[in-house]
Short mmCIF file of C-alpha atoms in Angstrom, two decimals:
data_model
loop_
_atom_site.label_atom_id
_atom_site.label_comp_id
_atom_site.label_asym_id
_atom_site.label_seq_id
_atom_site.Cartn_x
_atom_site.Cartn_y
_atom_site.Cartn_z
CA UNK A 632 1.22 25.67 3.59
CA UNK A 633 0.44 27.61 0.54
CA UNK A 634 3.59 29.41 0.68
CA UNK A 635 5.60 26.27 0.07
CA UNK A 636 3.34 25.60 -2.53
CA UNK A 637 3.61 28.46 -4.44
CA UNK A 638 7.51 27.78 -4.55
CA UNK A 639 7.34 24.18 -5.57
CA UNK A 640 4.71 25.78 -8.69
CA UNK A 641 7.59 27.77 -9.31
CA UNK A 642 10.48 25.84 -9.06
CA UNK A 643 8.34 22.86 -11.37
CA UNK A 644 8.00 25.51 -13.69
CA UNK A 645 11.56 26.22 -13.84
CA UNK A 646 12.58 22.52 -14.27
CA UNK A 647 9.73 21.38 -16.86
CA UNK A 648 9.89 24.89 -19.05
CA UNK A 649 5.97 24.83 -19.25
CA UNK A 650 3.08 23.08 -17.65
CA UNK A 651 -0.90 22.73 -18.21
CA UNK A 652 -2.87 23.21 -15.18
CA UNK A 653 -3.89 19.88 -14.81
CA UNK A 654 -0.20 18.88 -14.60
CA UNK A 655 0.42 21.04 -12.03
CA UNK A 656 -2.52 20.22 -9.96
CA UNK A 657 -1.32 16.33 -10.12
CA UNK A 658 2.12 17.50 -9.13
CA UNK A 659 1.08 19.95 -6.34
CA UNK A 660 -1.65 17.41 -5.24
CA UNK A 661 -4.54 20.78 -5.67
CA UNK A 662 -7.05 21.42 -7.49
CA UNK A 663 -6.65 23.31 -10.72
CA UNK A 664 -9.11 25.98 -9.33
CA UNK A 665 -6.26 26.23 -6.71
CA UNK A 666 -3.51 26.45 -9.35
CA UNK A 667 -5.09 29.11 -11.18
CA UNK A 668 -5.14 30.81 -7.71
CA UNK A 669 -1.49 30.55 -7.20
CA UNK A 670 -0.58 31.38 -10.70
CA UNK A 671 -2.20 34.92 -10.25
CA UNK A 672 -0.44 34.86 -6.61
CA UNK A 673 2.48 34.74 -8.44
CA UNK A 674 1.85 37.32 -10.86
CA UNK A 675 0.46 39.79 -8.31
CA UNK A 676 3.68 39.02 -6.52
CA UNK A 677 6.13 40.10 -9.60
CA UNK A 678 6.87 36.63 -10.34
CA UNK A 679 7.36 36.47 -14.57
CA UNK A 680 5.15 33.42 -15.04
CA UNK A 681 2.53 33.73 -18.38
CA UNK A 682 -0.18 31.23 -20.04
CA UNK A 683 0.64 29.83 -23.59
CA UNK A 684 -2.80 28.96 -25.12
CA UNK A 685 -3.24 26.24 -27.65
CA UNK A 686 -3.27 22.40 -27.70
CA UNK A 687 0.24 22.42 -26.07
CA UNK A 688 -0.27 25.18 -24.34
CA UNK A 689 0.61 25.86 -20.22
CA UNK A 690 2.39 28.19 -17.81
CA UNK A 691 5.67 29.06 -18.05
CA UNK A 692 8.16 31.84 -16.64
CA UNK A 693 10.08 33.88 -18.50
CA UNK A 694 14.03 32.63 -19.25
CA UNK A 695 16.58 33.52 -16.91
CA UNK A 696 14.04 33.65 -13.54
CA UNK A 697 16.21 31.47 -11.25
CA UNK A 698 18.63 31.68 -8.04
CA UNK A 699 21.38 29.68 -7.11
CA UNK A 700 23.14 27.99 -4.42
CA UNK A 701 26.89 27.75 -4.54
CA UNK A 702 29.22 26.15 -2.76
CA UNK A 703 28.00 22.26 -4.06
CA UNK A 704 30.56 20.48 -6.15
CA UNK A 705 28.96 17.66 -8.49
CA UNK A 706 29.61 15.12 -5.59
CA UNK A 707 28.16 16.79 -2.92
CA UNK A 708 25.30 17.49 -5.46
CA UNK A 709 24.65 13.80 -5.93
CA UNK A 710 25.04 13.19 -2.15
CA UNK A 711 22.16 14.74 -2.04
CA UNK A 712 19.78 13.75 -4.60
CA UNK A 713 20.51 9.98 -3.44
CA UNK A 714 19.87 10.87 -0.17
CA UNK A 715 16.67 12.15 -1.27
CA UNK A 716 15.87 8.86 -3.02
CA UNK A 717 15.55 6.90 0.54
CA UNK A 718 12.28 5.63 1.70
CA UNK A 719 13.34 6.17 5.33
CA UNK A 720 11.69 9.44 5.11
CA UNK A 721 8.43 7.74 4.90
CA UNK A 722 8.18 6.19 7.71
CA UNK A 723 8.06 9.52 9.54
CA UNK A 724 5.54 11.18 7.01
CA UNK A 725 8.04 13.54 5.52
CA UNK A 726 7.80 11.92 2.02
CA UNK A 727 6.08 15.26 0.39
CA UNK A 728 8.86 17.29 2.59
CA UNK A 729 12.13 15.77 0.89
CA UNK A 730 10.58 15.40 -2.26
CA UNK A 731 9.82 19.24 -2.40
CA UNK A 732 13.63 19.81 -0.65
CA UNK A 733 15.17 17.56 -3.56
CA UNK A 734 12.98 20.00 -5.92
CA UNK A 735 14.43 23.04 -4.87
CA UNK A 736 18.03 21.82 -4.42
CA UNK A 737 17.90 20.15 -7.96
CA UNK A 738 16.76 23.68 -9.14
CA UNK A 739 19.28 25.98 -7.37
CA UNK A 740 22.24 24.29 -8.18
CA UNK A 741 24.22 25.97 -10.65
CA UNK A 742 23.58 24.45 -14.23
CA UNK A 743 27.12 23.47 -14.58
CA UNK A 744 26.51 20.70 -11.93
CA UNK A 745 22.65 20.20 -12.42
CA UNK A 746 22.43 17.56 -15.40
CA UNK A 747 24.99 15.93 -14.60
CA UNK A 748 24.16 15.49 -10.51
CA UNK A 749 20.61 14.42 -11.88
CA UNK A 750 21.76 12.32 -14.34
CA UNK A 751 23.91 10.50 -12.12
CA UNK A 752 21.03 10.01 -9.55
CA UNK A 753 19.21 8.64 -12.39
CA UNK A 754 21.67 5.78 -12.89
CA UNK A 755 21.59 4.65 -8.85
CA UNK A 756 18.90 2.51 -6.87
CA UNK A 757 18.76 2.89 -3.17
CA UNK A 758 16.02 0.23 -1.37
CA UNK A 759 14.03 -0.52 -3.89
CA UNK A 760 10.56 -1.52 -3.56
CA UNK A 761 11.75 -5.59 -4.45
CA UNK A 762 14.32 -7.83 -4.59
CA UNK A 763 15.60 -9.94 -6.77
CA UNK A 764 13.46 -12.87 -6.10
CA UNK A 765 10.39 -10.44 -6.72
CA UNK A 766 9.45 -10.54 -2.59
CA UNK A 767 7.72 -7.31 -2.34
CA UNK A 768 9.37 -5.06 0.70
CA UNK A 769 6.19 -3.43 1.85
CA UNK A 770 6.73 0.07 4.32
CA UNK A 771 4.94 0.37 6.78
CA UNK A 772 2.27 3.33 6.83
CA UNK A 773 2.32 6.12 9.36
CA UNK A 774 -0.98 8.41 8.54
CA UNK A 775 0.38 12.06 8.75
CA UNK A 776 -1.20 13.44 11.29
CA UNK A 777 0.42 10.93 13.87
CA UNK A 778 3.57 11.41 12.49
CA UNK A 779 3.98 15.09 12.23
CA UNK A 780 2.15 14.98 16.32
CA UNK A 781 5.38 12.57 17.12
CA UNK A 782 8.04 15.12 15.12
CA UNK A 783 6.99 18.04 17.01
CA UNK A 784 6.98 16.56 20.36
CA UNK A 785 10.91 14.77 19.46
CA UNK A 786 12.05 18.30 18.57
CA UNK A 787 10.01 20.77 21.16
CA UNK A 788 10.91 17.98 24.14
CA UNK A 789 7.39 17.95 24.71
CA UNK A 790 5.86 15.21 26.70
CA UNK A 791 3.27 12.91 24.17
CA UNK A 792 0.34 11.36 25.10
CA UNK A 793 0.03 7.63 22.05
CA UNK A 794 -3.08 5.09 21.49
CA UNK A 795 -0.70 2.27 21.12
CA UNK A 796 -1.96 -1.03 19.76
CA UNK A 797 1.08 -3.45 21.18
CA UNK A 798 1.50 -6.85 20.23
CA UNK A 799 -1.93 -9.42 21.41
CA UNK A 800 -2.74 -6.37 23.74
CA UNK A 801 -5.92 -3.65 23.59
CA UNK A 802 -4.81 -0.36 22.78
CA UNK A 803 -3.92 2.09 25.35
CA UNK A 804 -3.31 5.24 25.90
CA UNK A 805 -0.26 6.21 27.46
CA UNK A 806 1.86 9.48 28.00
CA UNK A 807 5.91 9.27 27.08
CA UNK A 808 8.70 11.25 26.99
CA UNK A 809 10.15 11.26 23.68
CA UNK A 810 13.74 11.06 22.87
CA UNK A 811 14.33 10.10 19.31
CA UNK A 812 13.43 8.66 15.97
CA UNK A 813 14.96 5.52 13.76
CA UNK A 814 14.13 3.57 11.04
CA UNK A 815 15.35 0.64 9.50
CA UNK A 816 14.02 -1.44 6.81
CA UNK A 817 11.23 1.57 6.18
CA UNK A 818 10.17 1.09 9.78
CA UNK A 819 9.73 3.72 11.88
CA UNK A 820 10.37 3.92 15.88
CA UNK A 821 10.07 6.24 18.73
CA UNK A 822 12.06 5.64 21.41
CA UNK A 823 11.21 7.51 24.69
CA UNK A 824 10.99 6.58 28.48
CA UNK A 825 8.10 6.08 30.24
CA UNK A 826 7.85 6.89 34.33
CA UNK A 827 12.17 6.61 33.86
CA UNK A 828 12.21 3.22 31.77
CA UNK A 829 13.30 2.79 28.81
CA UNK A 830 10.50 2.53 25.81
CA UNK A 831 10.53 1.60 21.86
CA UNK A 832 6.97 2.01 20.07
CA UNK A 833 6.89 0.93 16.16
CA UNK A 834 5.38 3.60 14.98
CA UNK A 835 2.69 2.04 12.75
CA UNK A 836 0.99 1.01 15.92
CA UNK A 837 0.22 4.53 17.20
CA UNK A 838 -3.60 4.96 16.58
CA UNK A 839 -3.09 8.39 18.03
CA UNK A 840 -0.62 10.99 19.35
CA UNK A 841 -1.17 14.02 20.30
CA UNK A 842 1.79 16.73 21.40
CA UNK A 843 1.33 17.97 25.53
CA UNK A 844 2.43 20.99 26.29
CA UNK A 845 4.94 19.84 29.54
CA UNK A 846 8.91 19.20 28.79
CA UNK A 847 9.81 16.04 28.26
CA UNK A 848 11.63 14.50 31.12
CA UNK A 849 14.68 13.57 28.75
CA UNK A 850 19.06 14.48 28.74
CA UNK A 851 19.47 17.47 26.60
CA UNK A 852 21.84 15.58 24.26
CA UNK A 853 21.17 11.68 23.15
CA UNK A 854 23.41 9.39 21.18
CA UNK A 855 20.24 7.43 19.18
CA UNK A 856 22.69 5.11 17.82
CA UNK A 857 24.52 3.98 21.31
CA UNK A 858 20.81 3.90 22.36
CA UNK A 859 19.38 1.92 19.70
CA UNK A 860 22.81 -0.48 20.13
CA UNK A 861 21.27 -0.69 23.80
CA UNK A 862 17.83 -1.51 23.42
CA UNK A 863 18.54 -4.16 20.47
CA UNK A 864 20.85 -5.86 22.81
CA UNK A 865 18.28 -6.11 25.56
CA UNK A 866 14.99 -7.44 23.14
CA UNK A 867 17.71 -10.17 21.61
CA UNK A 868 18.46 -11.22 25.01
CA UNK A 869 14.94 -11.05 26.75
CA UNK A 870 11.34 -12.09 26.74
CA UNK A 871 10.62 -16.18 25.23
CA UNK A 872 13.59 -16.36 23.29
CA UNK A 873 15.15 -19.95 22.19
CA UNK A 874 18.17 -21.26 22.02
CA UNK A 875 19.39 -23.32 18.79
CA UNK A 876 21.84 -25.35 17.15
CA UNK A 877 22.18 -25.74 13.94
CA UNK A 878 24.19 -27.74 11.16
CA UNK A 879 23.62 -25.94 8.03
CA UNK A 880 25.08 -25.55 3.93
CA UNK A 881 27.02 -22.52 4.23
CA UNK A 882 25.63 -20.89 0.95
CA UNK A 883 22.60 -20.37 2.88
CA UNK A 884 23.96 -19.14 5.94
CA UNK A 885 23.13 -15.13 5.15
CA UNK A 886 19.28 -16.63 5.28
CA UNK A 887 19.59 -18.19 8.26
CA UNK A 888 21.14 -14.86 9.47
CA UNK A 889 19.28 -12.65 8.19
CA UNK A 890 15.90 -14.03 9.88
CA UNK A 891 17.62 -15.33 13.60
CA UNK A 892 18.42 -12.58 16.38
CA UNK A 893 22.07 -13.29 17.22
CA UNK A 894 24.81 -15.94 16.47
CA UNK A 895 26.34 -16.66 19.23
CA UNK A 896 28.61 -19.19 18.40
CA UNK A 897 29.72 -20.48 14.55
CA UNK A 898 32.20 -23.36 13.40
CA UNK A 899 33.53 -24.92 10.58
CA UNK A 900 32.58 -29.12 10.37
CA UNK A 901 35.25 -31.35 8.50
CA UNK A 902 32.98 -31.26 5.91
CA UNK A 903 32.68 -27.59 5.09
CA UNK A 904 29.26 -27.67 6.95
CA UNK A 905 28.88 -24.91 9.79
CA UNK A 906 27.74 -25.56 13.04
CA UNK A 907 26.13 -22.10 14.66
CA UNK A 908 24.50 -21.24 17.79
CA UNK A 909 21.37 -18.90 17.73
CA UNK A 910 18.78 -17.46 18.80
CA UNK A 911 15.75 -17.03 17.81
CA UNK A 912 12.64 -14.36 19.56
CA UNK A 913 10.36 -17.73 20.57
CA UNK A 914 9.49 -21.49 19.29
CA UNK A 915 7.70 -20.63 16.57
CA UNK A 916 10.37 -18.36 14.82
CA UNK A 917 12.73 -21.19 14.95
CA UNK A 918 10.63 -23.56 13.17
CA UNK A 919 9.97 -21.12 10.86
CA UNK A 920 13.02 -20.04 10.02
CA UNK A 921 14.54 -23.83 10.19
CA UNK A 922 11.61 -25.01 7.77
CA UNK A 923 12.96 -22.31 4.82
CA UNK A 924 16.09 -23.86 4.77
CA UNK A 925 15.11 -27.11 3.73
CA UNK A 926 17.43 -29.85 3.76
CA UNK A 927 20.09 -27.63 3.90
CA UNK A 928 20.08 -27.34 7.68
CA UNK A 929 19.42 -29.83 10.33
CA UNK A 930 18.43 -28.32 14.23
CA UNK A 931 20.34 -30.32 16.28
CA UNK A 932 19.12 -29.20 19.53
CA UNK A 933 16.82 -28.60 21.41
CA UNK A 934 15.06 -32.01 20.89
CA UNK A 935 11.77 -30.38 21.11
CA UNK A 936 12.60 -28.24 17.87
CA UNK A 937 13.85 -31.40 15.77
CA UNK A 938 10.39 -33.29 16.85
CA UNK A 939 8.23 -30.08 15.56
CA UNK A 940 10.01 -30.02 12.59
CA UNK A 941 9.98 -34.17 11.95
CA UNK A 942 6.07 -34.03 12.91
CA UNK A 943 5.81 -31.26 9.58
CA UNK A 944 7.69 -32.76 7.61
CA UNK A 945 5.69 -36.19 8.26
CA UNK A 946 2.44 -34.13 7.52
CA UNK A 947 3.54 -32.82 4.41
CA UNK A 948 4.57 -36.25 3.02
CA UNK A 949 1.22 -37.60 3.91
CA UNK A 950 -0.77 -35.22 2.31
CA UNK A 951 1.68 -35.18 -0.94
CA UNK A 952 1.73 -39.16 -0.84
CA UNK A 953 -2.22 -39.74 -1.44
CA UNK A 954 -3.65 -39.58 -4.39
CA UNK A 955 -5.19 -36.74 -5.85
CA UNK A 956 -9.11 -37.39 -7.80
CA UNK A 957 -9.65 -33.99 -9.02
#
C-alpha cells in the first residue's frame, strides 16, 4: 500500500540522514519515478523532507522530525530487533512486513536506547543461512499471493479452497477449514480439518489458495502448540515407519537423532557404546541415515536393514577396488 510506503521513505530518511533516489527506490523496491512521487506526497502533506543537489546529493528531512515510543527499556528493545532477525517470518510471506515493523520500531525508540538496542542486535545471529560445516539451510519459498490468501482465511475463520501437490500424488484441489500456522526449520504449515479430520499441508506445496467467504468450521480458541504436539505424535507413529536397533559411538548420537523420528529406547554398553531403539518414517530413511554414520554405528536389527547396508557397502568396495585408466 502506498501509505506504508510513504512511512518506510520517511522513517529511512530519518535513520540514513539523506538518500539519492536510486537508493530509495532499491530500498522501497519502486521505481524512482515512484519515489519522486512520494517525495512530493510528502511535501504536499507538510512533511519537512528537501533535495540536496550535487554529487552527494539526496533527500533528507529537516533535524528534529521524529516521534517516539516509550515505555521500551534497552532489553525489551533488543527483544525485539532479534525477533525481527528470524526467518520464520518467511515462510508465511511476511518478510517485507517485519522488516518495515523492525524499521519503524528501530526509529521510534527513544535515542537513549536506539544505538545501543541496534548495536547489540548487530552482535547476535539467529538461524543463519549455514552451519558450520558450510551445509546450506535452504527455506522453503511460499510465493505471496498464496501466503497472504492462507493469512486472511487463518485470521477471518474463513473456509479455503488449496491446489495441493502432496507427496507422489497429482495436485488437487480441496476446500479446508483453517486453524493455524507453524513453522519450524523455515518451513511453513497450515494445519486445518478437512470434513472433521484433522489436516497438516506444508505450505510450499500449495499451488493455489484462494480465501471463501463461509466460516470456518473450527473452536473459537486453539492451543497450536498442544496441537502440533498431537499431530507430530501421530505421523511418528503411523504410515511405513521402521523399527531399528542400533549400536552406535556416542559422539555421534545428536546425528543419529537429529535425522530419526523418535528414540524409543537408549542404553549404555560396557563399553561406553549406546544401544538405542528408533524409528525411522520408512526403509529407505534408515539406510540413509545408518549409511552417514559410518563405522560408527552398526544396525543390529532388523536383518533386512543390516543386508541393505552390507550389499552397499560391498558395491562401494568393488567399484573403489578396480583400477582406474583415466
Amino acid at each position: 500500500m502506498r501509505a506504508d510506503r510513504l512511512v518506510s521513505l520517511v522513517l529511512l530518511l530519518r535513520q540514513h540522514g539523506r538518500l539519492s533516489a536510486a537508493a530509495l527506490a532499491r530500498e522501497l523496491e519502486v521505481s524512482t519515478r515512484t519515489v519522486l512521487r512520494d517525495i512530493e506526497a510528502l511535501s504536499a502533506a507538510g512533511v519537512p523532507v528537501y533535495a540536496e543537489r550535487g554529487r552527494h546529493g539526496g533527500f533528507a528531512l529537516l533535524p528534529g522530525f521524529r516521534t517516539e515510543l516509550t515505555g521500551l527499556n534497552p532489553d525489551e528493545a533488543l527483544a525485539l530487533l532479534v525477533a525481527g532477525s528470524r526467518r520464520g517470518a518467511q515462510a508465511f510471506g511476511l518478510g517485507s512486513a517485519l522488516a518495515s515493523a523492525m524499521l519503524k520500531v528501530v526509529d521510534a525508540l527513544p535515542e537513549s536506547y536506539r544505538d545501543t538496542a541496534a548495536g547489540a542486535a548487530e552482535r547476535l545471529l539467529i538461524d543463519p543461512e549455514t552451519d558450520l560445516l558450510s551445509r546450506r539451510l535452504v527455506a522453503e519459498e511460499v510465493p505471496d499471493a498464496i501466503a497472504a490468501e492462507v493469512l486472511r482465511a487463518v485470521f477471518a475463520g474463513h473456509k479455503l479452497r488449496i491446489h495441493y501437490a502432496a507427496v507422489d500424488e497429482t495436485p488437487k484441489w480441496r476446500t479446508v477449514d483453517p486453524v493455524g500456522l507453524v513453522t519450524i526449520r523455515d518451513r511453513g504449515y497450515l494445519l486445518a480439518t478437512r470434513s472433521g479430520e484433522d489436516r497438516t499441508y506444508r505450505l510450499s506445496r500449495v499451488l493455489a489458495a484462494k480465501e471463501l467467504p463461509e466460516p470456518a468450521q473450527r473452536p473459537a480458541r486453539v492451543d497450536l502448540d498442544r496441537a502440533w504436539r498431537e499431530r507430530s505424535t501421530r505421523f511418528r507413529t503411523g504410515g511405513d515407519q521402521v523399527t531399528v536397533l542400533v549400536r552406535m559411538n556416542p559422539a555421534r548420537r545428536e546425528e543419529l537423532l537429529n535425522t530419526a523420528l523418535a528414540v524409543l529406547a537408549e542404553e549404555a554398553d560396557s563399553d561406553g557404546w549406546l544401544r538405542l531403539e528408533v524409528t525411522f518414517q520408512d526403509s529407505r530413511h534408515a539406510e540413509w541415515a545408518l549409511w552417514q554414520l559410518s563405522t560408527s554405528a552398526e544396525a543390529l536389527a532388523p536383518q533386512w536393514l543390516r543386508t541393505s547396508l552390507r550389499n552397499r557397502a560391498t558395491a562401494i568396495a568393488t567399484r573403489y577396488g578396480a583400477s582406474y585408466s583415466g
